[in-house]
GROMACS .gro file of C-alpha atoms in nm:
model
  439
    1MET     CA    1   7.462   0.563  -0.009
    2ALA     CA    2   7.321   0.901  -0.104
    3LEU     CA    3   7.470   1.247  -0.082
    4LYS     CA    4   7.355   1.606  -0.079
    5VAL     CA    5   7.550   1.864  -0.277
    6THR     CA    6   7.518   2.233  -0.379
    7PHE     CA    7   7.592   2.471  -0.671
    8VAL     CA    8   7.667   2.340  -1.015
    9ALA     CA    9   7.829   2.563  -1.279
   10GLN     CA   10   7.727   2.501  -1.639
   11ALA     CA   11   7.898   2.785  -1.822
   12LEU     CA   12   8.241   2.619  -1.795
   13LEU     CA   13   8.138   2.266  -1.888
   14ALA     CA   14   8.247   2.308  -2.247
   15ALA     CA   15   8.597   2.402  -2.135
   16ALA     CA   16   8.641   2.091  -1.922
   17VAL     CA   17   8.817   1.791  -2.077
   18PRO     CA   18   8.599   1.479  -2.060
   19ALA     CA   19   8.754   1.171  -1.902
   20PRO     CA   20   8.676   0.811  -2.003
   21ALA     CA   21   8.345   0.694  -1.862
   22PRO     CA   22   8.358   0.426  -1.591
   23ALA     CA   23   8.247   0.075  -1.679
   24SER     CA   24   7.914   0.120  -1.505
   25LEU     CA   25   7.730   0.439  -1.421
   26PRO     CA   26   7.486   0.375  -1.136
   27ASN     CA   27   7.320   0.662  -0.957
   28LEU     CA   28   7.480   0.690  -0.614
   29LYS     CA   29   7.340   0.830  -0.295
   30VAL     CA   30   7.459   1.014   0.013
   31SER     CA   31   7.277   1.000   0.346
   32LEU     CA   32   7.199   1.336   0.507
   33PRO     CA   33   7.149   1.405   0.877
   34ALA     CA   34   6.886   1.674   0.947
   35ARG     CA   35   6.868   2.034   1.062
   36LYS     CA   36   6.836   2.179   1.409
   37ASP     CA   37   6.512   2.309   1.550
   38THR     CA   38   6.363   2.658   1.545
   39ARG     CA   39   6.153   2.584   1.852
   40GLN     CA   40   6.223   2.517   2.215
   41ALA     CA   41   6.144   2.197   2.405
   42ASN     CA   42   5.807   2.335   2.516
   43GLY     CA   43   5.704   2.407   2.155
   44GLU     CA   44   5.765   2.782   2.185
   45VAL     CA   45   5.933   2.952   1.892
   46ASP     CA   46   6.307   3.006   1.945
   47GLY     CA   47   6.326   3.374   1.856
   48PRO     CA   48   6.704   3.403   1.821
   49ALA     CA   49   6.716   3.091   1.603
   50VAL     CA   50   6.442   3.220   1.371
   51LEU     CA   51   6.610   3.559   1.336
   52HIS     CA   52   6.944   3.393   1.266
   53SER     CA   53   6.792   3.173   0.996
   54LEU     CA   54   6.612   3.467   0.836
   55ASN     CA   55   6.921   3.686   0.848
   56SER     CA   56   7.127   3.410   0.688
   57THR     CA   57   6.900   3.400   0.386
   58LEU     CA   58   6.893   3.780   0.356
   59HIS     CA   59   7.276   3.781   0.347
   60LYS     CA   60   7.289   3.494   0.100
   61TYR     CA   61   7.070   3.679  -0.148
   62HIS     CA   62   7.247   4.012  -0.092
   63ALA     CA   63   6.954   4.181   0.085
   64SER     CA   64   6.978   4.421   0.378
   65ALA     CA   65   7.045   4.246   0.708
   66LEU     CA   66   6.810   4.265   1.002
   67PRO     CA   67   6.888   4.519   1.273
   68SER     CA   68   7.027   4.397   1.606
   69PHE     CA   69   6.750   4.291   1.842
   70PRO     CA   70   6.796   4.306   2.221
   71GLY     CA   71   6.733   3.937   2.284
   72ALA     CA   72   6.887   3.786   1.975
   73SER     CA   73   7.257   3.789   2.061
   74ALA     CA   74   7.252   3.425   2.167
   75ALA     CA   75   7.117   3.308   1.833
   76SER     CA   76   7.237   2.962   1.745
   77LEU     CA   77   7.098   2.791   1.440
   78GLN     CA   78   7.245   2.506   1.237
   79LYS     CA   79   7.121   2.411   0.899
   80ARG     CA   80   7.074   2.128   0.653
   81GLN     CA   81   7.038   1.752   0.616
   82SER     CA   82   7.200   1.503   0.371
   83GLU     CA   83   7.174   1.150   0.190
   84GLU     CA   84   7.506   0.986   0.120
   85ALA     CA   85   7.297   0.922   0.351
   86LEU     CA   86   7.245   1.282   0.457
   87SER     CA   87   7.245   1.354   0.829
   88ASP     CA   88   6.956   1.562   0.965
   89GLN     CA   89   7.081   1.808   1.223
   90ASN     CA   90   6.783   1.884   1.443
   91VAL     CA   91   6.710   2.042   1.778
   92GLN     CA   92   6.390   1.967   1.971
   93GLY     CA   93   6.254   1.795   1.661
   94GLU     CA   94   6.306   2.080   1.412
   95ASP     CA   95   6.517   2.019   1.101
   96ILE     CA   96   6.798   2.273   1.062
   97GLU     CA   97   7.073   2.134   0.840
   98TYR     CA   98   7.134   1.842   0.606
   99TYR     CA   99   7.493   1.727   0.549
  100GLY     CA  100   7.694   1.430   0.426
  101ILE     CA  101   8.045   1.289   0.384
  102GLY     CA  102   8.298   1.339   0.105
  103THR     CA  103   8.675   1.324   0.058
  104VAL     CA  104   8.936   1.559  -0.086
  105GLY     CA  105   9.273   1.441  -0.215
  106ALA     CA  106   9.398   1.167  -0.448
  107SER     CA  107   9.677   0.965  -0.286
  108SER     CA  108   9.586   1.042   0.078
  109PRO     CA  109   9.222   1.152   0.076
  110GLN     CA  110   9.088   1.346   0.374
  111THR     CA  111   8.727   1.313   0.490
  112PHE     CA  112   8.505   1.620   0.537
  113THR     CA  113   8.142   1.676   0.631
  114PHE     CA  114   7.973   1.875   0.353
  115ASP     CA  115   7.663   2.090   0.356
  116PHE     CA  116   7.508   2.038   0.011
  117ASP     CA  117   7.351   2.362  -0.106
  118THR     CA  118   7.159   2.426  -0.429
  119GLY     CA  119   7.163   2.797  -0.345
  120SER     CA  120   7.537   2.847  -0.397
  121SER     CA  121   7.812   2.716  -0.625
  122ASP     CA  122   8.152   2.703  -0.451
  123LEU     CA  123   8.324   2.424  -0.257
  124PHE     CA  124   8.525   2.495   0.056
  125VAL     CA  125   8.702   2.302   0.335
  126PRO     CA  126   8.901   2.420   0.641
  127GLY     CA  127   9.259   2.504   0.544
  128PRO     CA  128   9.573   2.421   0.745
  129THR     CA  129   9.582   2.764   0.916
  130CYS     CA  130   9.207   2.785   0.982
  131GLY     CA  131   9.144   2.669   1.337
  132ALA     CA  132   8.881   2.750   1.596
  133ALA     CA  133   9.007   3.109   1.633
  134GLN     CA  134   8.955   3.163   1.260
  135GLY     CA  135   8.606   3.008   1.266
  136CYS     CA  136   8.687   2.660   1.133
  137LYS     CA  137   8.627   2.309   1.265
  138PRO     CA  138   8.860   2.010   1.216
  139PRO     CA  139   8.987   1.834   1.018
  140GLN     CA  140   9.209   2.073   0.824
  141TYR     CA  141   9.287   2.027   0.455
  142GLN     CA  142   9.660   1.990   0.401
  143ASN     CA  143   9.663   2.172   0.065
  144THR     CA  144   9.755   1.854  -0.121
  145GLY     CA  145   9.623   1.983  -0.453
  146THR     CA  146   9.773   2.219  -0.712
  147ASP     CA  147   9.791   2.577  -0.582
  148GLU     CA  148   9.617   2.809  -0.830
  149GLY     CA  149   9.791   3.115  -0.688
  150ASN     CA  150   9.473   3.312  -0.616
  151THR     CA  151   9.203   3.349  -0.351
  152THR     CA  152   8.824   3.354  -0.326
  153SER     CA  153   8.592   3.519  -0.074
  154VAL     CA  154   8.221   3.432  -0.051
  155THR     CA  155   7.929   3.575   0.149
  156TYR     CA  156   7.668   3.317   0.247
  157GLY     CA  157   7.344   3.345   0.440
  158SER     CA  158   7.512   3.229   0.757
  159GLY     CA  159   7.841   3.416   0.722
  160MET     CA  160   8.141   3.468   0.494
  161ILE     CA  161   8.458   3.278   0.407
  162MET     CA  162   8.798   3.352   0.255
  163GLY     CA  163   9.054   3.107   0.126
  164GLU     CA  164   9.313   2.997  -0.129
  165ASN     CA  165   9.216   2.808  -0.445
  166PHE     CA  166   9.349   2.459  -0.514
  167LEU     CA  167   9.273   2.200  -0.782
  168ASP     CA  168   9.228   1.855  -0.626
  169THR     CA  169   9.035   1.530  -0.644
  170VAL     CA  170   8.693   1.528  -0.473
  171THR     CA  171   8.485   1.215  -0.413
  172VAL     CA  172   8.124   1.193  -0.292
  173ALA     CA  173   7.924   0.869  -0.276
  174GLY     CA  174   8.188   0.690  -0.483
  175LEU     CA  175   8.182   0.947  -0.766
  176THR     CA  176   8.510   1.130  -0.828
  177ALA     CA  177   8.581   1.464  -0.995
  178THR     CA  178   8.944   1.547  -1.073
  179ARG     CA  179   9.088   1.898  -1.095
  180GLN     CA  180   8.798   2.023  -0.885
  181ASN     CA  181   8.833   2.376  -0.746
  182VAL     CA  182   8.862   2.361  -0.366
  183ILE     CA  183   8.873   2.675  -0.153
  184SER     CA  184   9.112   2.606   0.135
  185LEU     CA  185   8.981   2.836   0.406
  186THR     CA  186   9.198   3.083   0.588
  187SER     CA  187   8.901   3.234   0.776
  188ALA     CA  188   8.529   3.168   0.820
  189GLN     CA  189   8.252   3.356   0.996
  190GLY     CA  190   7.910   3.221   1.092
  191PHE     CA  191   7.967   2.848   1.038
  192ASN     CA  192   8.082   2.732   1.382
  193THR     CA  193   7.729   2.632   1.493
  194SER     CA  194   7.690   2.381   1.211
  195ASP     CA  195   7.751   2.008   1.242
  196SER     CA  196   7.920   2.024   0.899
  197ASN     CA  197   8.269   2.168   0.852
  198SER     CA  198   8.261   2.220   0.475
  199LEU     CA  199   8.026   2.323   0.194
  200LEU     CA  200   7.962   2.187  -0.153
  201GLY     CA  201   7.759   2.415  -0.380
  202MET     CA  202   7.522   2.271  -0.636
  203GLY     CA  203   7.387   2.577  -0.811
  204PHE     CA  204   7.509   2.682  -1.156
  205SER     CA  205   7.870   2.797  -1.197
  206THR     CA  206   7.744   3.130  -1.329
  207ILE     CA  207   7.714   3.235  -0.961
  208ALA     CA  208   8.036   3.070  -0.841
  209ASN     CA  209   8.263   3.327  -0.680
  210SER     CA  210   8.562   3.113  -0.778
  211LYS     CA  211   8.449   3.131  -1.145
  212MET     CA  212   8.508   2.756  -1.166
  213PRO     CA  213   8.280   2.458  -1.248
  214THR     CA  214   8.093   2.296  -0.965
  215PHE     CA  215   8.151   1.941  -0.845
  216PHE     CA  216   7.848   1.800  -1.028
  217GLU     CA  217   7.930   1.990  -1.347
  218ASN     CA  218   8.273   1.826  -1.338
  219LEU     CA  219   8.112   1.484  -1.286
  220ILE     CA  220   7.911   1.545  -1.604
  221ALA     CA  221   8.208   1.675  -1.804
  222GLN     CA  222   8.429   1.385  -1.692
  223GLY     CA  223   8.172   1.120  -1.781
  224GLN     CA  224   8.110   1.004  -1.425
  225VAL     CA  225   7.730   1.011  -1.440
  226LYS     CA  226   7.500   0.874  -1.710
  227THR     CA  227   7.202   1.092  -1.621
  228GLN     CA  228   7.266   1.462  -1.577
  229GLU     CA  229   7.062   1.506  -1.261
  230PHE     CA  230   7.073   1.485  -0.883
  231ALA     CA  231   6.788   1.467  -0.634
  232PHE     CA  232   6.711   1.536  -0.266
  233TYR     CA  233   6.493   1.368  -0.011
  234LEU     CA  234   6.482   1.576   0.309
  235GLY     CA  235   6.339   1.394   0.607
  236ARG     CA  236   6.142   1.544   0.895
  237ALA     CA  237   6.236   1.484   1.258
  238LYS     CA  238   5.875   1.532   1.370
  239SER     CA  239   5.770   1.247   1.137
  240ASN     CA  240   6.068   1.026   1.231
  241THR     CA  241   6.190   1.026   0.870
  242GLN     CA  242   6.512   1.221   0.931
  243SER     CA  243   6.727   0.906   0.900
  244ARG     CA  244   6.599   0.857   0.542
  245SER     CA  245   6.735   1.191   0.415
  246GLU     CA  246   6.955   1.151   0.112
  247LEU     CA  247   7.113   1.306  -0.194
  248THR     CA  248   7.118   1.097  -0.512
  249LEU     CA  249   7.384   1.177  -0.773
  250GLY     CA  250   7.332   1.081  -1.136
  251GLY     CA  251   6.964   0.993  -1.107
  252ARG     CA  252   6.672   0.972  -0.864
  253ASP     CA  253   6.560   0.730  -0.592
  254THR     CA  254   6.210   0.608  -0.685
  255SER     CA  255   6.161   0.465  -0.335
  256ARG     CA  256   6.157   0.817  -0.191
  257TYR     CA  257   5.855   0.950  -0.382
  258SER     CA  258   5.517   0.847  -0.519
  259GLY     CA  259   5.276   0.964  -0.787
  260ALA     CA  260   5.334   1.199  -1.077
  261VAL     CA  261   5.655   1.396  -1.126
  262THR     CA  262   5.596   1.759  -1.225
  263GLN     CA  263   5.874   1.916  -1.431
  264VAL     CA  264   5.930   2.293  -1.411
  265PRO     CA  265   6.178   2.453  -1.658
  266VAL     CA  266   6.456   2.668  -1.516
  267THR     CA  267   6.401   3.029  -1.625
  268GLN     CA  268   6.747   3.160  -1.538
  269ARG     CA  269   7.070   2.968  -1.475
  270GLY     CA  270   7.238   3.080  -1.156
  271TYR     CA  271   7.016   2.957  -0.879
  272TRP     CA  272   6.777   2.675  -0.968
  273GLN     CA  273   6.521   2.942  -1.055
  274VAL     CA  274   6.174   2.855  -1.186
  275ALA     CA  275   5.842   3.031  -1.245
  276LEU     CA  276   5.592   3.030  -0.958
  277ASP     CA  277   5.235   3.057  -1.093
  278GLN     CA  278   5.071   3.173  -0.770
  279VAL     CA  279   5.020   3.085  -0.403
  280ASP     CA  280   4.687   2.924  -0.312
  281VAL     CA  281   4.531   2.901   0.033
  282SER     CA  282   4.318   2.589   0.074
  283GLY     CA  283   4.298   2.538  -0.301
  284SER     CA  284   4.196   2.881  -0.421
  285ALA     CA  285   4.326   3.221  -0.522
  286SER     CA  286   4.137   3.517  -0.665
  287PRO     CA  287   4.262   3.696  -0.977
  288VAL     CA  288   4.405   3.964  -0.746
  289ASP     CA  289   4.579   3.699  -0.533
  290THR     CA  290   4.729   3.546  -0.846
  291ALA     CA  291   4.858   3.881  -0.971
  292VAL     CA  292   5.018   3.959  -0.634
  293THR     CA  293   5.174   3.618  -0.566
  294LYS     CA  294   5.299   3.524  -0.914
  295GLY     CA  295   5.677   3.541  -0.942
  296GLN     CA  296   6.012   3.362  -0.970
  297ALA     CA  297   6.145   3.112  -0.714
  298ALA     CA  298   6.495   2.987  -0.628
  299ILE     CA  299   6.475   2.628  -0.503
  300ASP     CA  300   6.732   2.626  -0.223
  301THR     CA  301   6.822   2.322  -0.011
  302GLY     CA  302   7.050   2.545   0.196
  303THR     CA  303   6.769   2.764   0.332
  304THR     CA  304   6.530   2.670   0.613
  305LEU     CA  305   6.237   2.904   0.544
  306VAL     CA  306   6.025   3.009   0.247
  307LEU     CA  307   6.074   3.378   0.175
  308ALA     CA  308   5.814   3.555  -0.037
  309PRO     CA  309   5.793   3.917  -0.154
  310THR     CA  310   5.638   4.117   0.130
  311ALA     CA  311   5.323   4.203  -0.067
  312ALA     CA  312   5.277   3.837  -0.164
  313ALA     CA  313   5.327   3.711   0.192
  314THR     CA  314   5.082   3.972   0.320
  315ASP     CA  315   4.827   3.857   0.063
  316VAL     CA  316   4.870   3.492   0.166
  317PHE     CA  317   4.812   3.558   0.536
  318SER     CA  318   4.522   3.792   0.466
  319ARG     CA  319   4.341   3.474   0.357
  320ILE     CA  320   4.403   3.301   0.691
  321PRO     CA  321   4.154   3.435   0.949
  322LEU     CA  322   4.311   3.620   1.248
  323ALA     CA  323   4.666   3.600   1.107
  324PHE     CA  324   4.872   3.915   1.162
  325PRO     CA  325   5.214   4.054   1.061
  326ILE     CA  326   5.519   4.098   1.285
  327PRO     CA  327   5.730   4.363   1.105
  328LEU     CA  328   6.105   4.334   1.161
  329VAL     CA  329   6.227   4.593   0.911
  330GLN     CA  330   5.946   4.828   0.817
  331GLY     CA  331   5.829   4.768   0.463
  332SER     CA  332   6.081   4.499   0.371
  333THR     CA  333   6.106   4.207   0.617
  334THR     CA  334   5.807   4.064   0.800
  335LEU     CA  335   5.721   3.753   0.998
  336PHE     CA  336   5.361   3.638   1.038
  337ALA     CA  337   5.161   3.474   1.316
  338TYR     CA  338   4.848   3.267   1.262
  339PRO     CA  339   4.615   3.052   1.475
  340CYS     CA  340   4.791   2.722   1.538
  341ASN     CA  341   4.462   2.534   1.492
  342THR     CA  342   4.385   2.681   1.149
  343LYS     CA  343   4.261   2.439   0.886
  344LYS     CA  344   4.390   2.658   0.606
  345GLU     CA  345   4.662   2.508   0.386
  346VAL     CA  346   4.926   2.706   0.196
  347GLU     CA  347   5.006   2.572  -0.153
  348LEU     CA  348   5.272   2.683  -0.401
  349VAL     CA  349   5.167   2.639  -0.764
  350PHE     CA  350   5.434   2.535  -1.017
  351ASN     CA  351   5.353   2.456  -1.382
  352GLY     CA  352   4.982   2.445  -1.301
  353GLN     CA  353   5.018   2.194  -1.016
  354LYS     CA  354   4.955   2.267  -0.647
  355PHE     CA  355   5.215   2.170  -0.387
  356ALA     CA  356   5.104   2.202  -0.025
  357ILE     CA  357   5.318   2.280   0.279
  358ASN     CA  358   5.246   2.043   0.566
  359ALA     CA  359   5.116   2.212   0.884
  360LEU     CA  360   5.410   2.052   1.070
  361ASP     CA  361   5.648   2.254   0.854
  362LEU     CA  362   5.453   2.579   0.831
  363SER     CA  363   5.488   2.640   1.205
  364LEU     CA  364   5.817   2.753   1.358
  365GLY     CA  365   5.668   2.724   1.708
  366THR     CA  366   5.414   2.893   1.930
  367LEU     CA  367   5.418   3.269   1.984
  368THR     CA  368   5.473   3.387   2.343
  369GLN     CA  369   5.568   3.711   2.516
  370ASN     CA  370   5.930   3.596   2.507
  371PHE     CA  371   5.935   3.662   2.135
  372GLY     CA  372   5.832   4.022   2.195
  373THR     CA  373   6.115   4.045   2.448
  374VAL     CA  374   6.365   3.911   2.192
  375LEU     CA  375   6.255   4.180   1.948
  376GLY     CA  376   6.251   4.450   2.216
  377ASN     CA  377   5.892   4.521   2.115
  378SER     CA  378   5.675   4.589   2.421
  379THR     CA  379   5.372   4.655   2.201
  380LEU     CA  380   5.400   4.308   2.049
  381GLY     CA  381   5.447   4.162   2.397
  382SER     CA  382   5.128   4.327   2.517
  383LEU     CA  383   4.940   4.206   2.209
  384ILE     CA  384   5.059   3.849   2.262
  385SER     CA  385   4.955   3.855   2.628
  386SER     CA  386   4.602   3.956   2.524
  387LEU     CA  387   4.554   3.667   2.280
  388THR     CA  388   4.309   3.401   2.391
  389ASP     CA  389   4.397   3.147   2.122
  390GLN     CA  390   4.736   2.988   2.063
  391PHE     CA  391   4.924   3.145   1.771
  392CYS     CA  392   5.219   3.006   1.574
  393VAL     CA  393   5.501   3.186   1.392
  394ALA     CA  394   5.497   3.097   1.022
  395ALA     CA  395   5.790   2.951   0.830
  396LEU     CA  396   5.678   3.161   0.532
  397ALA     CA  397   5.806   3.516   0.577
  398GLY     CA  398   5.799   3.834   0.372
  399ALA     CA  399   6.125   3.981   0.241
  400ASP     CA  400   6.194   4.189  -0.071
  401LEU     CA  401   6.516   4.022  -0.181
  402MET     CA  402   6.504   4.155  -0.537
  403PRO     CA  403   6.262   4.449  -0.549
  404GLY     CA  404   6.055   4.458  -0.865
  405GLN     CA  405   6.109   4.091  -0.949
  406ASN     CA  406   5.862   3.916  -0.713
  407PHE     CA  407   6.143   3.681  -0.611
  408TYR     CA  408   6.092   3.388  -0.374
  409VAL     CA  409   6.339   3.159  -0.198
  410VAL     CA  410   6.185   2.816  -0.146
  411GLY     CA  411   6.372   2.628   0.125
  412ASP     CA  412   6.336   2.315   0.334
  413THR     CA  413   6.000   2.417   0.483
  414PHE     CA  414   5.864   2.326   0.138
  415LEU     CA  415   6.121   2.066   0.030
  416LYS     CA  416   6.054   1.831   0.322
  417ASN     CA  417   5.715   1.773   0.161
  418TRP     CA  418   5.830   1.724  -0.198
  419TYR     CA  419   6.109   1.514  -0.347
  420SER     CA  420   6.311   1.750  -0.568
  421ILE     CA  421   6.503   1.657  -0.885
  422TYR     CA  422   6.755   1.891  -1.051
  423ASN     CA  423   6.819   1.805  -1.416
  424TYR     CA  424   7.048   1.980  -1.667
  425ASN     CA  425   6.900   1.881  -2.003
  426ASN     CA  426   6.549   1.730  -1.992
  427ALA     CA  427   6.341   2.046  -2.050
  428ASN     CA  428   6.376   2.072  -2.430
  429GLY     CA  429   6.750   2.044  -2.382
  430GLY     CA  430   6.754   2.288  -2.091
  431PRO     CA  431   6.760   2.249  -1.713
  432SER     CA  432   6.458   2.189  -1.491
  433VAL     CA  433   6.350   2.124  -1.134
  434SER     CA  434   6.090   1.852  -1.079
  435PHE     CA  435   5.874   1.774  -0.777
  436ALA     CA  436   5.699   1.458  -0.658
  437LYS     CA  437   5.529   1.363  -0.333
  438ALA     CA  438   5.795   1.263  -0.076
  439VAL     CA  439   5.723   0.937   0.109
   0.00000   0.00000   0.00000
């Protein structure tokens, strides 16, 4: 089985007390169901769902939220997919969330459904007082661990949580971490549309709000994995590969990728952040394009879209004939529409290698007047009604998350195309993210 997990903390590894290694150290996997869809049954973009997904990422990276739009109040978007195997939560064929199974507790373990997120670093489950009215879904953790006597609150892309900290035993795909920090929720906002009821962060502990090591960091410190890496395969509902989604702990699954593996060193430990050389369109970029699109990228399994700095996103779509912007927040957050039949291909360049985004993933759905209605933008509605060709809304958007840093968030729109490997020590002793062609 394979499992998908999020947020690993390295800073506290040295303080953890290693446990004896098990007799054998295989890499184990969690299956991951897939995400929900950002389009309706007729192929039209689901405006509220797209806005919800975008707003979630803005919150997660501490950027200004979108304003309220007249037609967006019914937004419902669920995210992520997982291999223990990972389940792919999808709606109308669009992948929204990947999640998998794990247990908490030693003598009487309880089973929870975890969203595995490389863009955060805390672990939480519903607490005994957190029911539907408080934003939680069953089952409820019975606080069987050691009470640490303090609390943690966390803001995520999709909402915020608050809870009490416990130390307990956590097991995923047969691998067990003892004295793992578990946030027992007392309240949660923004998670009730997800098929998962809990979250397991796999970023670095330097961004953990609990200030405690992550689950995978504890696996390393306690000698539970031989290879200090985990890897994700995210399936695609539209290609009928969603049932193959998985998270591998302590290694990689060579049956899920083909060809060369490109290693990209982590430039800053917090998110899995790496250097992005440039963004090509159909294999090319001018010197000006390179200067505008070069930046830093957080590789985030917990985000649906790819978010680029606004200037970079504008540059990319300027190279796709007839594409045009759809501003949401003037000067800072922008969606883009492009001809659905374009032959242009968007490619992210890491460590000198080009990684294309499949046309199936670049489109969030077709653009119709309904989207203008959702935004309360009559001008956009009139423009859409005058179009003679079919246009699609792009899954690459512009947002200035960290002004001045040319900072990208690279989510599942990209990761469904490329098997991703997260290693702690193979880049001259430092961490790296590697990519290979997903199959």
